[in-house]
Coordinates of C-alpha atoms and ligand atoms in Angstrom, one line a residue:
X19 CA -24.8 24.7 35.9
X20 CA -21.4 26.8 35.5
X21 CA -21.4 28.7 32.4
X22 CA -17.7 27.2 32.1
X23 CA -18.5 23.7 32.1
X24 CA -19.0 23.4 28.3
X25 CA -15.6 24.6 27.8
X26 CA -13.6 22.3 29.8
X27 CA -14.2 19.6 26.7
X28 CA -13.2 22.7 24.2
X29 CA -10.4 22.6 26.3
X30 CA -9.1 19.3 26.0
X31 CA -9.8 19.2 22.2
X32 CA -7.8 22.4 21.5
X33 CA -4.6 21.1 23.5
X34 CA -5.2 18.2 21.6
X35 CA -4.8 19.6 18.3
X36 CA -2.0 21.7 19.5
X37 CA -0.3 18.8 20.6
X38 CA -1.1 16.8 17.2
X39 CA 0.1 19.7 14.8
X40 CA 3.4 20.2 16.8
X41 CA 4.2 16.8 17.0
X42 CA 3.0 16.5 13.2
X43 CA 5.3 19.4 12.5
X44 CA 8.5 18.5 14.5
X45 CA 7.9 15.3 12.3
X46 CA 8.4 17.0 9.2
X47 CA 11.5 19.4 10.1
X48 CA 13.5 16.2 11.5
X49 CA 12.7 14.3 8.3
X50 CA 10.4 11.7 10.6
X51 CA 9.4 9.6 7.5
X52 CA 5.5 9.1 9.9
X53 CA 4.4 11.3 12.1
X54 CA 2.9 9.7 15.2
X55 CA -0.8 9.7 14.2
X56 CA 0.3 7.8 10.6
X57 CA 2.9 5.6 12.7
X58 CA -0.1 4.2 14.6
X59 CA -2.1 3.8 11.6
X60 CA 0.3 1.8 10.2
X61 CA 0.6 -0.2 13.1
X62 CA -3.2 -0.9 12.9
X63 CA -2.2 -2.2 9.6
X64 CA 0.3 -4.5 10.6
X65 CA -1.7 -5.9 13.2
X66 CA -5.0 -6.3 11.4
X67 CA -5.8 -10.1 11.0
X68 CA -5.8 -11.6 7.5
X69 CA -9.4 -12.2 7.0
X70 CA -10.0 -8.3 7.9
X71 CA -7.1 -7.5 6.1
X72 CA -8.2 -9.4 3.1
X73 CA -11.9 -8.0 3.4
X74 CA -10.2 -3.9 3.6
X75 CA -8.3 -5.2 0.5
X76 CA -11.9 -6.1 -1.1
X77 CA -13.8 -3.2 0.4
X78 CA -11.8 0.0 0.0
X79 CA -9.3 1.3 -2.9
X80 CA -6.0 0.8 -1.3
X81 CA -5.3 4.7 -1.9
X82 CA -8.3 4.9 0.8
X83 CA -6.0 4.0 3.9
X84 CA -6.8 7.7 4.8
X85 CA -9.8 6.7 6.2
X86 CA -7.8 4.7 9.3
X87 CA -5.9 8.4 9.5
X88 CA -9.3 9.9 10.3
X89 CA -11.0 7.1 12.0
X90 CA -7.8 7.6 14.5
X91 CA -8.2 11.2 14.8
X92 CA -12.2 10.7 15.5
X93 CA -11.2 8.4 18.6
X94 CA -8.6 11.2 19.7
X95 CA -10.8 14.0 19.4
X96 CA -13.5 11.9 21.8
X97 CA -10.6 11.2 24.1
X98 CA -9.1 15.0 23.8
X99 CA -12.8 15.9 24.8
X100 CA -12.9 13.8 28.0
X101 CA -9.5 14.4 29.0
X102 CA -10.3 18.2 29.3
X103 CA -13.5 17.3 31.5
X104 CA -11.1 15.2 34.0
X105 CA -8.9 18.1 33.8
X106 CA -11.7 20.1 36.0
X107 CA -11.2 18.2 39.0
X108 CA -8.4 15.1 38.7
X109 CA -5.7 17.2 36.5
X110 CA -3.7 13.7 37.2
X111 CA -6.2 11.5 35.1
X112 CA -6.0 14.0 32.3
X113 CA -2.1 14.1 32.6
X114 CA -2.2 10.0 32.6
X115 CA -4.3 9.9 29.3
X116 CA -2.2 12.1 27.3
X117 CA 1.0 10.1 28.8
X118 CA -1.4 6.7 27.2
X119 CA -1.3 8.4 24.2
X120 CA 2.2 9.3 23.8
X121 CA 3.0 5.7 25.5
X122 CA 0.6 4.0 22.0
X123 CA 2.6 6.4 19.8
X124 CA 6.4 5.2 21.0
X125 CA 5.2 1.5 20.9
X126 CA 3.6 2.3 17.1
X127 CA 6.8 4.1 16.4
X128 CA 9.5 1.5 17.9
X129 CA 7.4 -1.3 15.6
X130 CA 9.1 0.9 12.6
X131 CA 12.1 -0.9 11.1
X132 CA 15.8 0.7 12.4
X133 CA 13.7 3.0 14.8
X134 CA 15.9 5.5 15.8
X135 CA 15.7 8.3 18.6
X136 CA 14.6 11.3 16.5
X137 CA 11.7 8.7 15.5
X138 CA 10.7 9.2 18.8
X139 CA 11.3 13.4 19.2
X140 CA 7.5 13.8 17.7
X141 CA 5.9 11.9 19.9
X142 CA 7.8 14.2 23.0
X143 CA 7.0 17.3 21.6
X144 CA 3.0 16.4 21.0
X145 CA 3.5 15.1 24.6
X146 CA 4.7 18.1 25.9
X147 CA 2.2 20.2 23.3
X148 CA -0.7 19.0 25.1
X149 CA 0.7 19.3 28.5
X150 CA 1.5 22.8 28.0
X151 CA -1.5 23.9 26.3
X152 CA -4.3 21.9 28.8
X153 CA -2.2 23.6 31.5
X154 CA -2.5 27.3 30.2
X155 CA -6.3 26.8 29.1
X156 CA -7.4 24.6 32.7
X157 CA -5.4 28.1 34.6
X158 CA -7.6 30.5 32.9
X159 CA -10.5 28.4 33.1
X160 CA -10.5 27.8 36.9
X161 CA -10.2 32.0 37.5
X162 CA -12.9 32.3 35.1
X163 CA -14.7 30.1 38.0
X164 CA -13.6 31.3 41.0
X165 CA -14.6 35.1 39.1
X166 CA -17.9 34.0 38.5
X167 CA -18.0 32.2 42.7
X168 CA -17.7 35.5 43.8
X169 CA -21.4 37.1 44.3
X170 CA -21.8 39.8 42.7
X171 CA -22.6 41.5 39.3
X172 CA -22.1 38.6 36.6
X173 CA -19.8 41.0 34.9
X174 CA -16.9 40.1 37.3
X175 CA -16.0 37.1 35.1
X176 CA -15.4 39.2 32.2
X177 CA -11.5 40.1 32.0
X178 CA -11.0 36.3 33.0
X179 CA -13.3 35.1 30.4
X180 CA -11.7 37.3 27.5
X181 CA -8.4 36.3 28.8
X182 CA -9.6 32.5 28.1
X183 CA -10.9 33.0 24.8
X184 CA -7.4 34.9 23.8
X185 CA -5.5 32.0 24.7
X186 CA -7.5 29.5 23.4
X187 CA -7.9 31.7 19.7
X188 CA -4.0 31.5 20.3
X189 CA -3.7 28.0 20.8
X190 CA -6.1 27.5 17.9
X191 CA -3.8 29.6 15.7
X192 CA -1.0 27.7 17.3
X193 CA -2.6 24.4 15.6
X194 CA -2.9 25.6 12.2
X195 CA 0.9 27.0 12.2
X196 CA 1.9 23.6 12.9
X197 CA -0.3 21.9 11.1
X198 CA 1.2 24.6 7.8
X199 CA 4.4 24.1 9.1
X200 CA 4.7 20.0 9.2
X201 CA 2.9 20.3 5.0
X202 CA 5.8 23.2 4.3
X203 CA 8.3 21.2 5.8
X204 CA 7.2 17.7 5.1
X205 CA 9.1 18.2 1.2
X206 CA 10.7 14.5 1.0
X207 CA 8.0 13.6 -1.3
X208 CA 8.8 17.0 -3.3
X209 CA 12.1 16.2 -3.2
X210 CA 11.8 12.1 -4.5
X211 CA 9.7 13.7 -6.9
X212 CA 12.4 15.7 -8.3
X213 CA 15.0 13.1 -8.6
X214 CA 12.8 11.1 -10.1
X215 CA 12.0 13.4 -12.6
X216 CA 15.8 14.2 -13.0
X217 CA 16.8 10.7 -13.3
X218 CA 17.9 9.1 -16.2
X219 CA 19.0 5.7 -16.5
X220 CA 21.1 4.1 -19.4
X221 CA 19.8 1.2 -21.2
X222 CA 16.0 2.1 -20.5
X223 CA 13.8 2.7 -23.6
X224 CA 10.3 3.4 -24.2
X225 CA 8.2 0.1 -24.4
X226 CA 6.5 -0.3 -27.9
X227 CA 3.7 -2.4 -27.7
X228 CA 4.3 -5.4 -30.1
X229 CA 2.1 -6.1 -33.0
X230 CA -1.4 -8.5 -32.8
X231 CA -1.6 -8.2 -28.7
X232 CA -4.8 -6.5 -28.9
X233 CA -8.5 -7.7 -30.3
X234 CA -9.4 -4.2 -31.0
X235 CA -12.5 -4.7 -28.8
X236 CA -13.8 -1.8 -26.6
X237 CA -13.9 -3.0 -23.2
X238 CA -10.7 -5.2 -22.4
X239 CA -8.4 -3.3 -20.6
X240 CA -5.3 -2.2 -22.6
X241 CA -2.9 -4.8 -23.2
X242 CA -0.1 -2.2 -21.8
X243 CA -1.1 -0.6 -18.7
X244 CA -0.3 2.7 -18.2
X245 CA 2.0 3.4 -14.5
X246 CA -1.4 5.6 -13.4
X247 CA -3.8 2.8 -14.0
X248 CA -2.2 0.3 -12.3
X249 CA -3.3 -1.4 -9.1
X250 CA -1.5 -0.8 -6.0
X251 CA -1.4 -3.2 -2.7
X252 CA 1.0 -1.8 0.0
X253 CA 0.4 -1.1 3.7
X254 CA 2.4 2.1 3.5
X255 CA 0.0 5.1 4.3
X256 CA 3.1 8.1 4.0
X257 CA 4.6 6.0 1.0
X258 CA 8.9 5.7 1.8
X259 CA 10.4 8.7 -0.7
X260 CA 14.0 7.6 -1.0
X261 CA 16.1 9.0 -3.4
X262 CA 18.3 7.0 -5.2
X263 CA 21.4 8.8 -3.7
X264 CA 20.4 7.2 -0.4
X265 CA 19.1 3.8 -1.7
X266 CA 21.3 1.0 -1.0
X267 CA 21.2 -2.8 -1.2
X268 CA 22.3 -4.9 1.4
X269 CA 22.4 -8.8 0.5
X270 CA 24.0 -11.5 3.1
X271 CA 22.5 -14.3 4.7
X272 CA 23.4 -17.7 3.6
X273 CA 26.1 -16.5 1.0
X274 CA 29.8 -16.6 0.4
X275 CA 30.2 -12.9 -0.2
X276 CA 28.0 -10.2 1.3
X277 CA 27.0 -7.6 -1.5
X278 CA 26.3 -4.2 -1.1
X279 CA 25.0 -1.9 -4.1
X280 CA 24.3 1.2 -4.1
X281 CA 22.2 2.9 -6.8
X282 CA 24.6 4.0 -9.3
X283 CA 26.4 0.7 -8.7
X284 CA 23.0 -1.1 -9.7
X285 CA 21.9 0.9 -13.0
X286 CA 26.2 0.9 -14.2
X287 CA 25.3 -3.1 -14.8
X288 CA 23.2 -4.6 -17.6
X289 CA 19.7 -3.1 -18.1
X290 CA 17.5 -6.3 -18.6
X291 CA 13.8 -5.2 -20.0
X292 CA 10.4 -7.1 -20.7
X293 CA 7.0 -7.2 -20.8
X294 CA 5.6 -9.1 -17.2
X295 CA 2.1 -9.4 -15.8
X296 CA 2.1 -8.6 -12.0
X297 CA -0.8 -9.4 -10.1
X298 CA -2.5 -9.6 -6.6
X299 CA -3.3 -12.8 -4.7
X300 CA -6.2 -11.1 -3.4
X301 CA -7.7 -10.3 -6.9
X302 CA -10.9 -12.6 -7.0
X303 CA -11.9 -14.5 -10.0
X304 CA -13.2 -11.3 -12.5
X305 CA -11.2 -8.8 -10.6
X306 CA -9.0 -5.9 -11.5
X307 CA -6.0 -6.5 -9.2
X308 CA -3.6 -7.3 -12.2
X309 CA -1.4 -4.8 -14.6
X310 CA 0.6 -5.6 -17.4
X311 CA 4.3 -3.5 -17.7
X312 CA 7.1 -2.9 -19.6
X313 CA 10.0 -3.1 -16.8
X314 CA 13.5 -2.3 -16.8
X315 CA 16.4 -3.6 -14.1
X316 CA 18.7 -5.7 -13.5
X317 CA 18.9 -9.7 -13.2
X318 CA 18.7 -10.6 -10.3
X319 CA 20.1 -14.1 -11.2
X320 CA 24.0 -12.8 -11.9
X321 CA 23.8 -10.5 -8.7
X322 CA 23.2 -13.8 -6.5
X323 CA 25.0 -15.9 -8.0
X324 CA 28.1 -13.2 -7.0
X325 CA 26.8 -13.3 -3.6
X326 CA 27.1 -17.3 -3.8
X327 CA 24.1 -18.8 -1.9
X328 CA 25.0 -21.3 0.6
X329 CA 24.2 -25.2 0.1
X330 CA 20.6 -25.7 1.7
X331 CA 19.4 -21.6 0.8
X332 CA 16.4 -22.1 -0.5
X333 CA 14.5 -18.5 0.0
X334 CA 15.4 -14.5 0.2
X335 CA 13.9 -12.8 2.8
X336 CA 13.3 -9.4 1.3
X337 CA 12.6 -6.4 3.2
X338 CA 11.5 -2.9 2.0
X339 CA 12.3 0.6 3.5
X340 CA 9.2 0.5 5.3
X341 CA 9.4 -2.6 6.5
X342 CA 7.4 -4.6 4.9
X343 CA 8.7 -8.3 3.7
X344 CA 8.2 -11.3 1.7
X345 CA 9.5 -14.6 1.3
X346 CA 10.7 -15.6 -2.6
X347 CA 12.0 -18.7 -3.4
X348 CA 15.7 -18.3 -4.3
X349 CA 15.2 -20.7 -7.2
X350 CA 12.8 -18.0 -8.7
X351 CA 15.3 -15.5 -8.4
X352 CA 18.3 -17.6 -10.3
X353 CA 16.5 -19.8 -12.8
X354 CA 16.2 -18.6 -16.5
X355 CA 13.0 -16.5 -15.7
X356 CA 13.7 -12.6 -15.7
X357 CA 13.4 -11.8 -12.2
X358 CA 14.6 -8.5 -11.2
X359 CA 15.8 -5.5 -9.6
X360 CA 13.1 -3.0 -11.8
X361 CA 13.7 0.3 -11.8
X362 CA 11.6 1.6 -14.2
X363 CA 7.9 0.6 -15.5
X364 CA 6.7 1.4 -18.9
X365 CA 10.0 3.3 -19.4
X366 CA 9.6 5.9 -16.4
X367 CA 11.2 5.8 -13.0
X368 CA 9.4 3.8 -11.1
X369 CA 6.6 5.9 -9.6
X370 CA 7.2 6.5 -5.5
X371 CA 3.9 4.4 -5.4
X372 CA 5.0 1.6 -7.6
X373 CA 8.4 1.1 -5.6
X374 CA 10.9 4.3 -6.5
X375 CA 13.8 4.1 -7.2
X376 CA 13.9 0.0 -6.4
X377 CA 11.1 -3.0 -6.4
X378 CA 11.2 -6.4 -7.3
X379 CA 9.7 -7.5 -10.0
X380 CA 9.6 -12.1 -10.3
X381 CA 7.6 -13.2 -13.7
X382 CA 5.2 -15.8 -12.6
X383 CA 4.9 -15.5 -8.6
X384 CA 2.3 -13.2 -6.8
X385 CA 3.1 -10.1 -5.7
X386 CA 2.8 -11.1 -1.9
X387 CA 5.9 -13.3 -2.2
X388 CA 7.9 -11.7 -4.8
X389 CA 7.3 -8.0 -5.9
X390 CA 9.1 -6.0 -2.8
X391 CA 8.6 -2.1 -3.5
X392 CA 11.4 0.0 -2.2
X393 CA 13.8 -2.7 -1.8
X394 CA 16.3 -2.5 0.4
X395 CA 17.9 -5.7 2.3
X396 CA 17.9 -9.3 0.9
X397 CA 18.3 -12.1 3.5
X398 CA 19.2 -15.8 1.8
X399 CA 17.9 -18.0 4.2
X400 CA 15.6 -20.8 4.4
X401 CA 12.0 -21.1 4.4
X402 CA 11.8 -23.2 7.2
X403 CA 13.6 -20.4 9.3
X404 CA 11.5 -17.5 8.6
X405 CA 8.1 -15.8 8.1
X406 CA 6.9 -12.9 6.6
X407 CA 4.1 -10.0 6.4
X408 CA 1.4 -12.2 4.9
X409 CA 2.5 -15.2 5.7
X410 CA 1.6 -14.5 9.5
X411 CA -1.5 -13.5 8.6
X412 CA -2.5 -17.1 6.8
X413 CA -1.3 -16.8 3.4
X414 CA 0.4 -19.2 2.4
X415 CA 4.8 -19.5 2.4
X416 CA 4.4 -20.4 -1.4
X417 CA 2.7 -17.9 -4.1
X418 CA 2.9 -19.1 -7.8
X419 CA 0.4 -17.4 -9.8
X420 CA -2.6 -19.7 -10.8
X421 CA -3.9 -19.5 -14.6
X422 CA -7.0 -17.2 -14.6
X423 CA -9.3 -15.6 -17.1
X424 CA -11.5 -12.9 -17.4
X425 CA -14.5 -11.7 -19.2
X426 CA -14.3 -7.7 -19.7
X427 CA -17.2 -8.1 -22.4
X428 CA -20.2 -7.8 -22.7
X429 CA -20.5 -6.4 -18.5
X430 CA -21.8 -8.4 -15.9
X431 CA -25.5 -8.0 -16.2
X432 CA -25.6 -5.7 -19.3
X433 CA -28.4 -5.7 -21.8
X434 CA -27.1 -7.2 -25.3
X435 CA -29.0 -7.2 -28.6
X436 CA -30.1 -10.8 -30.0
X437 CA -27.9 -12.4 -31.9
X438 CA -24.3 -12.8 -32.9
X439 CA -22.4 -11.5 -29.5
X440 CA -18.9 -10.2 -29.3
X441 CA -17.4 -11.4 -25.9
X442 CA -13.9 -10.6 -25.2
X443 CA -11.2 -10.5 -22.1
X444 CA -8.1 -11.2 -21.0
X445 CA -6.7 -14.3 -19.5
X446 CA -2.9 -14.8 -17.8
X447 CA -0.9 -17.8 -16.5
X448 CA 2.8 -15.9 -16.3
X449 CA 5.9 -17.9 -17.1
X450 CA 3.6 -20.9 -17.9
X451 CA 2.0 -19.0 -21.0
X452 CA -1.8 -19.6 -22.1
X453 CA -2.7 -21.8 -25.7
X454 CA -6.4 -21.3 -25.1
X455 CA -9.2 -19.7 -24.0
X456 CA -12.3 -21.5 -24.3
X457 CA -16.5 -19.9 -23.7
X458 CA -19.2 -21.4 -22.4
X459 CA -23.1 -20.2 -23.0
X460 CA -25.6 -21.3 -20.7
X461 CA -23.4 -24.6 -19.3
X462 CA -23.2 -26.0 -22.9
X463 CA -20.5 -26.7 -25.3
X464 CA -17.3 -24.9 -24.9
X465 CA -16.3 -23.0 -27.6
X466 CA -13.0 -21.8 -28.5
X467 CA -11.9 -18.1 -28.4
X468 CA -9.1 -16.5 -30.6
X469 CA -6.3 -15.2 -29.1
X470 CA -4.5 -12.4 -29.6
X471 CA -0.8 -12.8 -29.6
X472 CA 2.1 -12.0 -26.9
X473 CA 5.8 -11.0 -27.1
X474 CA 6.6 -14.0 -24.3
X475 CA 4.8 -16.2 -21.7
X476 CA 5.2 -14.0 -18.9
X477 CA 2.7 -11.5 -20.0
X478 CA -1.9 -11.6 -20.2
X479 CA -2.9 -12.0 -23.4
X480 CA -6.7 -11.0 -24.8
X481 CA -9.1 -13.3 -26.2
X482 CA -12.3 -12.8 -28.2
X483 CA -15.1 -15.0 -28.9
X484 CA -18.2 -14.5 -30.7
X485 CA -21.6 -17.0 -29.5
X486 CA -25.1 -16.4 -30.2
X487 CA -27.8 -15.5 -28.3
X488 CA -31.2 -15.6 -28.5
X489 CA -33.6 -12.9 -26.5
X490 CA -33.6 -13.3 -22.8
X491 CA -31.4 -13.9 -19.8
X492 CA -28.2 -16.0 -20.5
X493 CA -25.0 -17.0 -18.4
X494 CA -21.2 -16.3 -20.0
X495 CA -18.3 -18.2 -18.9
X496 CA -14.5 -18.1 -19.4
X497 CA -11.8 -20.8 -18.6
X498 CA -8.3 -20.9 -20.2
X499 CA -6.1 -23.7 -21.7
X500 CA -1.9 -23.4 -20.7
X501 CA 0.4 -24.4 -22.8
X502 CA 1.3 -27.9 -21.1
X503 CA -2.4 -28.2 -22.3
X504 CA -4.0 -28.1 -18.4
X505 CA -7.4 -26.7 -18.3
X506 CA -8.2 -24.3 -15.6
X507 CA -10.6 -25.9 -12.8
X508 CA -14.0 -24.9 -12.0
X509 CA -13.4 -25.3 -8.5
X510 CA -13.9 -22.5 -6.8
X511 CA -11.1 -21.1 -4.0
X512 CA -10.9 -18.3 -2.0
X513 CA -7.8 -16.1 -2.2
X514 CA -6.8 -17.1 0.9
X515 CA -4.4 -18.5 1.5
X516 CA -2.5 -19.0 -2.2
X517 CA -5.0 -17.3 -4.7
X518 CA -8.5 -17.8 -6.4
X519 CA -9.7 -20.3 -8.6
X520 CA -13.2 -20.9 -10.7
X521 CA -14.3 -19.7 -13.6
X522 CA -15.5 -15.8 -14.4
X523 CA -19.1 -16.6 -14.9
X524 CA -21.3 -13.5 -16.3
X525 CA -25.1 -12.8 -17.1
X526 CA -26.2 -11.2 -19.4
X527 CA -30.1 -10.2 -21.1
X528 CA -30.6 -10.4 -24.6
X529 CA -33.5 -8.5 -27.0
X530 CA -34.1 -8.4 -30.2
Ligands
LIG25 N1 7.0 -2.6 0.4 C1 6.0 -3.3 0.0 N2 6.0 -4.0 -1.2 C2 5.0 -4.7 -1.6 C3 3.8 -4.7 -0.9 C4 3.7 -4.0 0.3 O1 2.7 -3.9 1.0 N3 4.8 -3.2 0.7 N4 2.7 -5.4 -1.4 C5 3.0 -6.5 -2.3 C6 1.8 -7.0 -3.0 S1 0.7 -7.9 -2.1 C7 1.6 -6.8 -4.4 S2 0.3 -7.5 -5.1 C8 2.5 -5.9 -5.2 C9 1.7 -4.8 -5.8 O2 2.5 -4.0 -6.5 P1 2.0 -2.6 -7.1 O3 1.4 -1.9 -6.0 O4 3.1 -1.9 -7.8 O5 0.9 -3.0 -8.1 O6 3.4 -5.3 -4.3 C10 4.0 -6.1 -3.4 N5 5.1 -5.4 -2.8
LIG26 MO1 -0.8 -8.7 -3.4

């Protein structure tokens, strides 16, 4: 076997990488929001069905979309690796792969909303990165061949096979300058992060927690939930950083008057701000996927009603900056309910994860349908003319929240001593309110919990109960009472396609 045939492989990963980090680079110095490698990931995203979709939601912490990144550069580096070997003899088949590649990347990157040709000036230069370097590093590799076909003392092969190693040790270093270059360059997140910190908007205070929403036990999760603790469902992987200088929002549709605002004209109307409970329709009965906020915007209700909806509207088709969109009934938006235009949470700018500088924010409806982050075009329309991101994968067109209730203690499973036992939670049916919260000890009588209070029915409110056990293994359960006096079923639902329903059920082991 040639002594060169192992690095025909090396080869094709190296020009890899160099084409990656250029591209990767030339993504950050044109202010290419994804570069090519996260523009396919995302793709991935937006064409995963909703059953895997809904079991990544379940598996991984959504800040864990890194692993697809990874995954995607494990099957390049495999394909990098084989390419070089076809280089050897069919430098055609290598060229073709690379040109597969680069064909993935434009389709990934076209898929992007208001693609644009610099969007595409990446995915060229990685091209022509690869090309370049498998070129340079197959020359040097064939004379290192045809050296060592000559007979002779080995060391004939040795100026060619120095003169491979400099150039790959330059292509290498060639990679890591690009790869330095795209993280110096790649500052819009710096910069997003600056205005944000910069910005301050009129008319938004601090939140003070009202008085009596907590139980005071250890446990439940804080009845205000603090902008780092709170869940986060997006498909983004590079989250959009636009600063509020370029923000606008673009409504028209089926309306009298197309509206435009910009930023400054948003935040120079009335601040509206109130405590609202957002949660996932993917949480599953006990999960975590719910966060409770103090949020500060704009009514969206006097905004429409300038833009006049057209007899028969019945739905906005938002869309965010990255694309993303969701359907919301238009009612939602206009009744008495404070749905708005948020643009800060617990008194902050929004966070660029939680939306910045614009998101929706709908008491009362799940996120899916309602809470667009990083707003930026509003489409009245019809529901019977449109779709949108989850809605194609199976969830359903309408997403009220359902009542639920939790219970945060004692723990699933955790070992409790005999006797009188504190049990405590929180339970949420936004817009609708909660009047009760009832427990239930080994499928016997239900007793009533005390509530803690809340500032209005758009928020969770905590509960506390106290029952008694005796030693040994026991079973906890929650349900909660609304205030139009419906008890929440037992019947269990998946969240697909409109949200869970059954009751949190818990065991637990008592000892004296
Ligand atoms: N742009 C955008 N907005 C989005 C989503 C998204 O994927 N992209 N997910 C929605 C869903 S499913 C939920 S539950 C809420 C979550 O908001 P949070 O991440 O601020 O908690 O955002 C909604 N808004
Ligand atoms: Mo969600």
């Amino acid at each position: 076997m040639k002594s060169t045939r192992v690095w025909w492989p090396l080869a094709g990963l190296i020009a890899g990488a160099v084409g990656l980090a250029l591209s990767y680079a030339a993504a950050a110095l044109l202010h290419v929001r994804d570069s090519p490698v996260v523009a396919v990931a995302e793709g991935v995203i937006a064409l995963t069905p909703g059953p895997v979709a809904k079991w990544a939601i379940d598996t991984f912490d959504t800040s864990d979309k890194l692993v697809l990144v990874v995954g995607i550069l494990a099957v390049l580096a495999v394909l990098f690796g084989w390419f070089g070997l076809l280089a050897r003899r069919q430098w055609w088949a290598a060229v073709t792969g690379y040109v597969v590649l680069a064909g993935v990347a434009v389709v990934a990157v076209l898929a992007k909303p208001t693609p644009s040709l610099t969007d595409l000036a990446p995915v060229v230069v990685g091209l022509l990165g690869w090309l370049v370097a498998l070129a340079l590093l197959a020359e040097w590799l064939r004379r290192w061949e045809l050296a060592e076909d000559v007979p002779g003392p080995a060391d004939d092969a040795l100026p060619t096979r120095r003169r491979f190693f400099a150039i790959t040790g330059a292509m290498a270093a060639v990679s890591v300058l690009g790869g330095l270059t795209g993280r110096i360059a790649g500052n819009a997140r710096r910069k997003a992060e600056q205005s944000r910190r910069l910005l301050r908007i009129e008319g938004v205070t601090a939140p003070a927690v009202p008085d009596g929403v907590a139980v005071g036990v250890e446990g439940v999760s804080p009845w205000q939930t603090p902008n780092d603790a709170f869940y986060l469902i997006d498909t983004a992987i590079i989250k959009p950083t636009v600063a509020p200088v370029d923000w606008e929002l673009r409504i028209h549709g089926e309306v009298e008057r197309e509206i435009r605002l910009t930023f400054a004209d948003l935040v120079r109307r009335e601040i509206t701000q109130d405590w609202i409970t957002l949660n996932c329709v993917s949480n599953e009965v006990g999960g975590d996927l719910v966060g409770n906020a103090w949020w500060s915007g704009v009514r969206l209700a006097a905004i429409l009603a300038e833009a006049k909806p057209l007899p028969g509207a019945d739905a906005v088709l938002q869309t965010s900056q990255d694309g993303w969109t969701c359907g919301t009934p238009l009612a939602a938006l206009m009744d008495e309910r404070n749905a708005m235009l948020a643009v800060a949470m617990n008194g902050e700018p929004l966070p660029i994860e939680h939306g910045f500088p614009v998101r929706t924010i709908v008491p009362g409806l799940y996120g899916y349908v309602s809470a667009c982050k990083w707003v930026v075009d509003m489409e009245v329309t019809r529901f019977e003319d449109i779709t949108a991101y989850w809605t194609d994968k199976g969830w359903s067109e309408q997403g009220p929240v359902k009542i639920a209730s939790k219970i945060q203690v004692p723990a699933d499973g955790a070992d409790v001593p005999a006797g009188e036992l504190v049990c405590a939670g929180v339970a949420w049916f936004q817009h609708t309110g909660i009047s009760g919260v009832e427990v239930q000890l080994d499928g016997g009588r239900w007793q009533p919990a005390t509530l803690a209070t809340t500032p209005n029915a758009d928020t969770w409110v905590q509960w506390r109960a106290v029952v008694d056990v005796t030693p040994g293994e026991h079973q906890l359960r929650v349900r909660a009472i609304d205030r139009d006096a419906r008890t929440q079923t037992g019947a269990v639902a998946d969240v697909v396609p409109d949200g869970a329903t059954g009751w949190h059920t818990i065991d637990v082991t008592a000892s004296s």
